[in-house]
Amino acid sequence: MPVPSTIVPLMAEADYRRTVGAVVIGRNEGTRLERCLDSVARDVATIVYVDSGSSDDSVTMARERGIEVVELEPCGGFTAARARNAGFARLAEICPDLAFVQFVDGDCELRRNWLALGLGELQRLPKAAAVCGRRRERHPDNSPYNRLCDLEWDTPVGIAATCGGDALMRVEAFREVGGFTARLIAGEEPDLCHRMRATGWTIHRLPYEMTIHDAGMTRIAQWWQRNRRSGYATAEALVLRGWSEPRTLREVLSNIFWASPLGWPLWPLLWWKTRRHRGALYATFVMMGKIPHLQGQLDYWMRRHQIIEYK
């Protein structure tokens, strides 16, 4: 993606390599982790890799590259939030004067120039807690589910409510709100951003490509689990935030309506409206996704805690 002529990096490579560190998290990512670590090491001098019980050679692969490794114990459960917090804690021990931290999921590859551009924006925006760019799917044509991921991540540029798992954050803001809520199995980024925004910080989506993601979804069962996980996270977010964020309440109630017999007669109307903006594929799976979303919400309300993985 070309760099807009009105925005240029403010920091030379030698400067930002001293001020930013990276936390990479993963579990059994295989060659995807190899690509991830190599892409991050290209731009970041200090990296911490946090492994959540991998049975492959992820830990060995990271250590062979001279990367600091944190291996999480299974007690307490593995969550992305817990892994990122552990990685940040170790990163802060290694570099106590760190100003910025780039979080990257192990199935993603960091794009060239992203860090310089993101850091330039954080310099211009002193109240920005986090910036993120466009995440792209590596193989969008391999399956409709991969294509859906790529469409899902095409979000508006500007001030945003939240970021994703890949984001460049200001250490001051991250510490002020206490980092991620470690027990959340999903939706940890919206929760973090909600707390940041509540204390006066802002979140920004930038017009640059940030990471390449490798979903590797080839079966409808994976897509179903991913949506179920999202529904679980939304229900948990409502309990955590209650009426303080009406948007979450609307999302929960809307999903209950559209997934129930009350909403079924109106499905064609919603499908047509969504199709006009995102196409038939996206509209079809948005409608179908109401069912696993509701299942995830019910899972939360009935059992309160479980790990839901789709890979």
mmCIF file of C-alpha atoms in Angstrom:
data_model
loop_
_atom_site.group_PDB
_atom_site.id
_atom_site.type_symbol
_atom_site.label_atom_id
_atom_site.label_comp_id
_atom_site.label_asym_id
_atom_site.label_seq_id
_atom_site.Cartn_x
_atom_site.Cartn_y
_atom_site.Cartn_z
ATOM 1 C CA MET A 1 0.000 0.000 0.000
ATOM 2 C CA PRO A 2 1.521 3.367 -0.959
ATOM 3 C CA VAL A 3 2.377 5.863 1.768
ATOM 4 C CA PRO A 4 0.194 8.996 1.591
ATOM 5 C CA SER A 5 2.301 11.993 0.626
ATOM 6 C CA THR A 6 1.079 13.978 3.652
ATOM 7 C CA ILE A 7 2.433 11.467 6.155
ATOM 8 C CA VAL A 8 6.050 10.391 6.419
ATOM 9 C CA PRO A 9 7.966 8.588 9.150
ATOM 10 C CA LEU A 10 9.524 10.897 11.733
ATOM 11 C CA MET A 11 12.016 8.425 13.143
ATOM 12 C CA ALA A 12 15.145 7.028 11.582
ATOM 13 C CA GLU A 13 15.623 3.271 11.851
ATOM 14 C CA ALA A 14 18.442 3.634 14.385
ATOM 15 C CA ASP A 15 16.138 5.725 16.592
ATOM 16 C CA TYR A 16 13.050 3.534 16.632
ATOM 17 C CA ARG A 17 15.008 0.329 17.157
ATOM 18 C CA ARG A 18 16.075 1.786 20.525
ATOM 19 C CA THR A 19 12.596 2.881 21.626
ATOM 20 C CA VAL A 20 10.395 -0.054 20.616
ATOM 21 C CA GLY A 21 10.310 -3.718 21.584
ATOM 22 C CA ALA A 22 8.057 -6.522 20.379
ATOM 23 C CA VAL A 23 5.997 -9.261 21.987
ATOM 24 C CA VAL A 24 5.130 -12.242 19.795
ATOM 25 C CA ILE A 25 2.708 -14.902 21.037
ATOM 26 C CA GLY A 26 2.009 -18.318 19.596
ATOM 27 C CA ARG A 27 1.079 -21.953 19.957
ATOM 28 C CA ASN A 28 2.021 -24.592 17.391
ATOM 29 C CA GLU A 29 2.335 -22.050 14.577
ATOM 30 C CA GLY A 30 5.091 -23.936 12.728
ATOM 31 C CA THR A 31 6.411 -22.167 9.645
ATOM 32 C CA ARG A 32 4.073 -19.264 10.293
ATOM 33 C CA LEU A 33 6.001 -18.464 13.462
ATOM 34 C CA GLU A 34 9.279 -18.660 11.561
ATOM 35 C CA ARG A 35 8.060 -16.027 9.089
ATOM 36 C CA CYS A 36 6.693 -13.931 11.941
ATOM 37 C CA LEU A 37 9.888 -13.862 13.981
ATOM 38 C CA ASP A 38 12.059 -13.109 10.963
ATOM 39 C CA SER A 39 9.830 -10.216 9.915
ATOM 40 C CA VAL A 40 9.813 -8.691 13.400
ATOM 41 C CA ALA A 41 13.579 -9.137 13.878
ATOM 42 C CA ARG A 42 14.120 -7.163 10.675
ATOM 43 C CA ASP A 43 12.898 -4.000 12.433
ATOM 44 C CA VAL A 44 12.999 -4.655 16.181
ATOM 45 C CA ALA A 45 16.126 -5.291 18.242
ATOM 46 C CA THR A 46 14.438 -6.645 21.382
ATOM 47 C CA ILE A 47 11.820 -9.370 21.002
ATOM 48 C CA VAL A 48 10.109 -11.620 23.527
ATOM 49 C CA TYR A 49 8.327 -14.726 22.272
ATOM 50 C CA VAL A 50 5.668 -16.196 24.576
ATOM 51 C CA ASP A 51 4.727 -19.810 23.980
ATOM 52 C CA SER A 52 1.436 -21.271 25.208
ATOM 53 C CA GLY A 53 2.193 -24.971 25.471
ATOM 54 C CA SER A 54 3.330 -25.723 21.913
ATOM 55 C CA SER A 55 4.047 -29.353 21.025
ATOM 56 C CA ASP A 56 6.050 -28.417 17.920
ATOM 57 C CA ASP A 57 9.516 -26.843 17.770
ATOM 58 C CA SER A 58 8.330 -23.251 18.302
ATOM 59 C CA VAL A 59 10.435 -22.659 21.405
ATOM 60 C CA THR A 60 13.573 -24.119 19.810
ATOM 61 C CA MET A 61 12.998 -22.074 16.667
ATOM 62 C CA ALA A 62 12.799 -18.835 18.651
ATOM 63 C CA ARG A 63 15.839 -19.575 20.799
ATOM 64 C CA GLU A 64 17.923 -20.479 17.763
ATOM 65 C CA ARG A 65 17.286 -16.936 16.557
ATOM 66 C CA GLY A 66 18.540 -15.477 19.815
ATOM 67 C CA ILE A 67 15.050 -14.400 20.876
ATOM 68 C CA GLU A 68 14.049 -14.286 24.538
ATOM 69 C CA VAL A 69 11.419 -16.961 25.259
ATOM 70 C CA VAL A 70 8.773 -17.151 27.973
ATOM 71 C CA GLU A 71 7.052 -20.525 28.317
ATOM 72 C CA LEU A 72 3.701 -20.244 30.049
ATOM 73 C CA GLU A 73 2.682 -22.880 32.566
ATOM 74 C CA PRO A 74 -0.694 -24.510 31.797
ATOM 75 C CA CYS A 75 -2.111 -23.674 35.215
ATOM 76 C CA GLY A 76 -4.557 -20.831 34.862
ATOM 77 C CA GLY A 77 -5.271 -21.618 31.219
ATOM 78 C CA PHE A 78 -3.736 -20.284 28.042
ATOM 79 C CA THR A 79 -5.127 -17.022 26.708
ATOM 80 C CA ALA A 80 -3.705 -14.482 24.298
ATOM 81 C CA ALA A 81 -4.198 -11.799 26.953
ATOM 82 C CA ARG A 82 -2.186 -13.709 29.530
ATOM 83 C CA ALA A 83 0.568 -14.375 26.990
ATOM 84 C CA ARG A 84 0.841 -10.733 25.950
ATOM 85 C CA ASN A 85 0.984 -9.564 29.553
ATOM 86 C CA ALA A 86 3.735 -12.072 30.330
ATOM 87 C CA GLY A 87 5.673 -10.997 27.256
ATOM 88 C CA PHE A 88 5.374 -7.342 28.120
ATOM 89 C CA ALA A 89 6.510 -7.969 31.704
ATOM 90 C CA ARG A 90 9.651 -9.718 30.471
ATOM 91 C CA LEU A 91 10.251 -7.048 27.831
ATOM 92 C CA ALA A 92 10.039 -4.346 30.507
ATOM 93 C CA GLU A 93 12.626 -6.206 32.583
ATOM 94 C CA ILE A 94 15.020 -6.335 29.652
ATOM 95 C CA CYS A 95 14.391 -2.745 28.521
ATOM 96 C CA PRO A 96 13.026 -0.710 31.448
ATOM 97 C CA ASP A 97 13.089 2.549 29.442
ATOM 98 C CA LEU A 98 11.032 1.201 26.537
ATOM 99 C CA ALA A 99 8.514 3.714 25.172
ATOM 100 C CA PHE A 100 6.547 1.580 22.669
ATOM 101 C CA VAL A 101 5.640 -2.079 22.259
ATOM 102 C CA GLN A 102 4.547 -3.864 19.098
ATOM 103 C CA PHE A 103 2.290 -6.859 19.752
ATOM 104 C CA VAL A 104 2.224 -9.459 16.983
ATOM 105 C CA ASP A 105 0.386 -12.783 16.781
ATOM 106 C CA GLY A 106 2.573 -15.697 15.752
ATOM 107 C CA ASP A 107 0.518 -16.407 12.632
ATOM 108 C CA CYS A 108 1.232 -12.927 11.266
ATOM 109 C CA GLU A 109 4.101 -11.324 9.382
ATOM 110 C CA LEU A 110 5.030 -7.703 10.058
ATOM 111 C CA ARG A 111 5.101 -5.523 6.948
ATOM 112 C CA ARG A 112 8.140 -3.475 6.027
ATOM 113 C CA ASN A 113 7.948 0.228 6.952
ATOM 114 C CA TRP A 114 5.021 -0.307 9.332
ATOM 115 C CA LEU A 115 6.975 0.457 12.493
ATOM 116 C CA ALA A 116 8.479 3.703 11.228
ATOM 117 C CA LEU A 117 5.070 4.889 10.035
ATOM 118 C CA GLY A 118 3.254 3.819 13.194
ATOM 119 C CA LEU A 119 5.833 5.412 15.469
ATOM 120 C CA GLY A 120 5.668 8.606 13.455
ATOM 121 C CA GLU A 121 1.944 8.797 14.128
ATOM 122 C CA LEU A 122 2.401 8.123 17.848
ATOM 123 C CA GLN A 123 4.849 11.029 17.949
ATOM 124 C CA ARG A 124 2.304 13.316 16.283
ATOM 125 C CA LEU A 125 -0.547 12.174 18.532
ATOM 126 C CA PRO A 126 0.567 12.418 22.182
ATOM 127 C CA LYS A 127 -2.766 11.073 23.471
ATOM 128 C CA ALA A 128 -2.788 8.071 21.145
ATOM 129 C CA ALA A 129 -2.496 4.869 23.167
ATOM 130 C CA ALA A 130 -2.341 2.537 20.181
ATOM 131 C CA VAL A 131 -2.177 2.558 16.413
ATOM 132 C CA CYS A 132 -2.913 -0.262 14.025
ATOM 133 C CA GLY A 133 -2.977 -0.663 10.261
ATOM 134 C CA ARG A 134 -4.512 -2.981 7.685
ATOM 135 C CA ARG A 135 -4.174 -6.668 8.373
ATOM 136 C CA ARG A 136 -4.285 -8.720 5.179
ATOM 137 C CA GLU A 137 -4.931 -12.414 4.709
ATOM 138 C CA ARG A 138 -2.031 -14.320 3.137
ATOM 139 C CA HIS A 139 -4.163 -16.678 1.031
ATOM 140 C CA PRO A 140 -7.628 -15.091 0.647
ATOM 141 C CA ASP A 141 -8.438 -17.222 -2.389
ATOM 142 C CA ASN A 142 -7.703 -20.565 -0.713
ATOM 143 C CA SER A 143 -11.123 -20.743 0.946
ATOM 144 C CA PRO A 144 -14.202 -18.581 1.465
ATOM 145 C CA TYR A 145 -13.332 -18.446 5.171
ATOM 146 C CA ASN A 146 -9.931 -16.896 4.484
ATOM 147 C CA ARG A 147 -11.588 -14.410 2.164
ATOM 148 C CA LEU A 148 -14.059 -13.496 4.904
ATOM 149 C CA CYS A 149 -11.167 -12.729 7.248
ATOM 150 C CA ASP A 150 -9.657 -10.352 4.709
ATOM 151 C CA LEU A 151 -12.972 -8.565 4.270
ATOM 152 C CA GLU A 152 -13.558 -8.387 8.009
ATOM 153 C CA TRP A 153 -10.276 -6.559 8.580
ATOM 154 C CA ASP A 154 -11.036 -3.859 6.004
ATOM 155 C CA THR A 155 -12.173 -1.299 8.568
ATOM 156 C CA PRO A 156 -12.406 2.515 8.387
ATOM 157 C CA VAL A 157 -9.294 4.636 8.880
ATOM 158 C CA GLY A 158 -9.253 7.212 11.665
ATOM 159 C CA ILE A 159 -10.114 7.294 15.352
ATOM 160 C CA ALA A 160 -11.362 3.825 16.285
ATOM 161 C CA ALA A 161 -13.007 2.082 19.212
ATOM 162 C CA THR A 162 -10.529 -0.766 19.248
ATOM 163 C CA CYS A 163 -7.549 -2.438 17.622
ATOM 164 C CA GLY A 164 -6.781 -6.090 16.942
ATOM 165 C CA GLY A 165 -4.153 -8.448 18.279
ATOM 166 C CA ASP A 166 -1.487 -6.809 16.122
ATOM 167 C CA ALA A 167 -0.983 -3.243 17.336
ATOM 168 C CA LEU A 168 1.691 -0.729 18.249
ATOM 169 C CA MET A 169 1.075 0.658 21.735
ATOM 170 C CA ARG A 170 2.433 3.383 23.953
ATOM 171 C CA VAL A 171 3.951 1.786 27.053
ATOM 172 C CA GLU A 172 2.697 4.606 29.299
ATOM 173 C CA ALA A 173 -0.925 3.996 28.288
ATOM 174 C CA PHE A 174 -0.606 0.215 28.496
ATOM 175 C CA ARG A 175 0.759 0.424 32.035
ATOM 176 C CA GLU A 176 -1.760 3.029 33.142
ATOM 177 C CA VAL A 177 -4.695 0.654 32.579
ATOM 178 C CA GLY A 178 -2.898 -2.450 33.825
ATOM 179 C CA GLY A 179 -2.477 -4.222 30.497
ATOM 180 C CA PHE A 180 -4.792 -6.908 29.170
ATOM 181 C CA THR A 181 -7.360 -8.693 31.313
ATOM 182 C CA ALA A 182 -5.549 -12.021 31.462
ATOM 183 C CA ARG A 183 -8.566 -14.279 32.029
ATOM 184 C CA LEU A 184 -10.424 -13.232 28.864
ATOM 185 C CA ILE A 185 -10.389 -16.004 26.258
ATOM 186 C CA ALA A 186 -11.291 -13.546 23.501
ATOM 187 C CA GLY A 187 -12.169 -9.894 23.078
ATOM 188 C CA GLU A 188 -9.165 -8.824 25.141
ATOM 189 C CA GLU A 189 -8.271 -6.038 22.695
ATOM 190 C CA PRO A 190 -11.672 -4.282 22.799
ATOM 191 C CA ASP A 191 -11.599 -4.568 26.583
ATOM 192 C CA LEU A 192 -8.136 -2.994 26.788
ATOM 193 C CA CYS A 193 -9.051 -0.229 24.351
ATOM 194 C CA HIS A 194 -12.276 0.475 26.243
ATOM 195 C CA ARG A 195 -10.277 1.072 29.418
ATOM 196 C CA MET A 196 -7.746 3.197 27.572
ATOM 197 C CA ARG A 197 -10.443 5.370 26.024
ATOM 198 C CA ALA A 198 -12.137 5.725 29.420
ATOM 199 C CA THR A 199 -8.979 7.364 30.781
ATOM 200 C CA GLY A 200 -8.652 9.832 27.895
ATOM 201 C CA TRP A 201 -6.448 7.950 25.437
ATOM 202 C CA THR A 202 -7.339 7.437 21.772
ATOM 203 C CA ILE A 203 -7.011 4.513 19.351
ATOM 204 C CA HIS A 204 -6.175 5.083 15.672
ATOM 205 C CA ARG A 205 -6.398 2.986 12.512
ATOM 206 C CA LEU A 206 -3.844 4.097 9.941
ATOM 207 C CA PRO A 207 -3.968 3.821 6.129
ATOM 208 C CA TYR A 208 -0.998 1.441 5.904
ATOM 209 C CA GLU A 209 -0.608 -2.297 5.646
ATOM 210 C CA MET A 210 0.593 -3.598 9.000
ATOM 211 C CA THR A 211 0.630 -7.410 8.979
ATOM 212 C CA ILE A 212 -0.085 -10.423 6.787
ATOM 213 C CA HIS A 213 -2.170 -13.041 8.563
ATOM 214 C CA ASP A 214 -2.348 -16.749 7.805
ATOM 215 C CA ALA A 215 -5.725 -17.989 9.009
ATOM 216 C CA GLY A 216 -5.443 -21.367 7.324
ATOM 217 C CA MET A 217 -9.209 -21.930 7.569
ATOM 218 C CA THR A 218 -10.367 -24.584 5.145
ATOM 219 C CA ARG A 219 -13.327 -26.147 6.986
ATOM 220 C CA ILE A 220 -16.672 -24.733 8.001
ATOM 221 C CA ALA A 221 -16.137 -26.149 11.491
ATOM 222 C CA GLN A 222 -13.214 -23.730 11.945
ATOM 223 C CA TRP A 223 -15.340 -20.812 10.792
ATOM 224 C CA TRP A 224 -18.120 -21.894 13.171
ATOM 225 C CA GLN A 225 -15.769 -22.053 16.161
ATOM 226 C CA ARG A 226 -14.302 -18.662 15.336
ATOM 227 C CA ASN A 227 -17.765 -17.099 15.368
ATOM 228 C CA ARG A 228 -18.746 -18.978 18.503
ATOM 229 C CA ARG A 229 -15.627 -17.589 20.175
ATOM 230 C CA SER A 230 -16.610 -14.076 19.099
ATOM 231 C CA GLY A 231 -20.086 -14.503 20.572
ATOM 232 C CA TYR A 232 -18.609 -15.696 23.855
ATOM 233 C CA ALA A 233 -16.332 -12.651 23.970
ATOM 234 C CA THR A 234 -19.222 -10.258 23.283
ATOM 235 C CA ALA A 235 -21.319 -11.700 26.105
ATOM 236 C CA GLU A 236 -18.369 -11.486 28.482
ATOM 237 C CA ALA A 237 -17.704 -7.883 27.444
ATOM 238 C CA LEU A 238 -21.293 -6.972 28.290
ATOM 239 C CA VAL A 239 -20.948 -8.445 31.780
ATOM 240 C CA LEU A 240 -17.623 -6.661 32.302
ATOM 241 C CA ARG A 241 -18.779 -3.244 31.080
ATOM 242 C CA GLY A 242 -22.519 -3.362 31.605
ATOM 243 C CA TRP A 243 -24.313 -0.185 30.581
ATOM 244 C CA SER A 244 -21.101 1.831 30.351
ATOM 245 C CA GLU A 245 -20.790 0.947 26.666
ATOM 246 C CA PRO A 246 -24.226 0.795 24.970
ATOM 247 C CA ARG A 247 -22.593 -0.407 21.735
ATOM 248 C CA THR A 248 -21.839 -3.791 23.330
ATOM 249 C CA LEU A 249 -25.386 -4.108 24.667
ATOM 250 C CA ARG A 250 -26.785 -3.338 21.214
ATOM 251 C CA GLU A 251 -24.517 -5.949 19.677
ATOM 252 C CA VAL A 252 -25.648 -8.650 22.099
ATOM 253 C CA LEU A 253 -29.350 -7.823 21.765
ATOM 254 C CA SER A 254 -29.105 -7.519 17.998
ATOM 255 C CA ASN A 255 -27.528 -10.935 17.689
ATOM 256 C CA ILE A 256 -30.179 -12.517 19.919
ATOM 257 C CA PHE A 257 -32.900 -11.000 17.742
ATOM 258 C CA TRP A 258 -31.429 -12.016 14.378
ATOM 259 C CA ALA A 259 -30.594 -15.547 15.554
ATOM 260 C CA SER A 260 -34.090 -16.117 16.961
ATOM 261 C CA PRO A 261 -37.279 -16.976 15.037
ATOM 262 C CA LEU A 262 -38.366 -13.353 15.477
ATOM 263 C CA GLY A 263 -35.620 -12.181 13.174
ATOM 264 C CA TRP A 264 -35.702 -14.918 10.553
ATOM 265 C CA PRO A 265 -38.441 -13.334 8.381
ATOM 266 C CA LEU A 266 -36.261 -10.214 8.051
ATOM 267 C CA TRP A 267 -33.083 -12.054 7.068
ATOM 268 C CA PRO A 268 -33.489 -11.222 3.339
ATOM 269 C CA LEU A 269 -33.650 -7.509 4.170
ATOM 270 C CA LEU A 270 -30.470 -7.589 6.264
ATOM 271 C CA TRP A 271 -28.744 -9.781 3.669
ATOM 272 C CA TRP A 272 -29.551 -7.327 0.880
ATOM 273 C CA LYS A 273 -28.416 -4.336 2.921
ATOM 274 C CA THR A 274 -25.111 -6.009 3.820
ATOM 275 C CA ARG A 275 -24.575 -7.258 0.273
ATOM 276 C CA ARG A 276 -24.678 -3.712 -1.088
ATOM 277 C CA HIS A 277 -21.639 -2.769 0.992
ATOM 278 C CA ARG A 278 -19.558 -5.965 1.214
ATOM 279 C CA GLY A 279 -20.832 -8.389 -1.435
ATOM 280 C CA ALA A 280 -22.869 -11.590 -1.424
ATOM 281 C CA LEU A 281 -20.250 -13.827 0.215
ATOM 282 C CA TYR A 282 -19.823 -11.546 3.197
ATOM 283 C CA ALA A 283 -23.566 -10.963 3.561
ATOM 284 C CA THR A 284 -24.342 -14.690 3.468
ATOM 285 C CA PHE A 285 -21.829 -15.599 6.149
ATOM 286 C CA VAL A 286 -22.786 -12.631 8.330
ATOM 287 C CA MET A 287 -26.309 -14.020 8.445
ATOM 288 C CA MET A 288 -25.167 -17.594 9.015
ATOM 289 C CA GLY A 289 -22.780 -16.391 11.716
ATOM 290 C CA LYS A 290 -25.651 -15.220 13.908
ATOM 291 C CA ILE A 291 -26.226 -18.826 15.011
ATOM 292 C CA PRO A 292 -22.697 -19.664 16.289
ATOM 293 C CA HIS A 293 -22.504 -16.176 17.787
ATOM 294 C CA LEU A 294 -25.610 -16.923 19.831
ATOM 295 C CA GLN A 295 -24.198 -20.317 20.778
ATOM 296 C CA GLY A 296 -21.083 -18.575 22.086
ATOM 297 C CA GLN A 297 -23.169 -16.130 24.103
ATOM 298 C CA LEU A 298 -25.135 -18.999 25.629
ATOM 299 C CA ASP A 299 -21.890 -20.839 26.378
ATOM 300 C CA TYR A 300 -20.739 -17.864 28.420
ATOM 301 C CA TRP A 301 -23.981 -17.345 30.303
ATOM 302 C CA MET A 302 -24.352 -21.048 31.094
ATOM 303 C CA ARG A 303 -20.781 -22.141 31.832
ATOM 304 C CA ARG A 304 -18.968 -18.858 32.429
ATOM 305 C CA HIS A 305 -15.501 -19.965 31.306
ATOM 306 C CA GLN A 306 -13.968 -22.214 28.674
ATOM 307 C CA ILE A 307 -11.282 -22.135 26.033
ATOM 308 C CA ILE A 308 -12.564 -22.033 22.455
ATOM 309 C CA GLU A 309 -10.010 -22.556 19.718
ATOM 310 C CA TYR A 310 -10.680 -22.709 15.997
ATOM 311 C CA LYS A 311 -7.269 -23.819 14.690
#
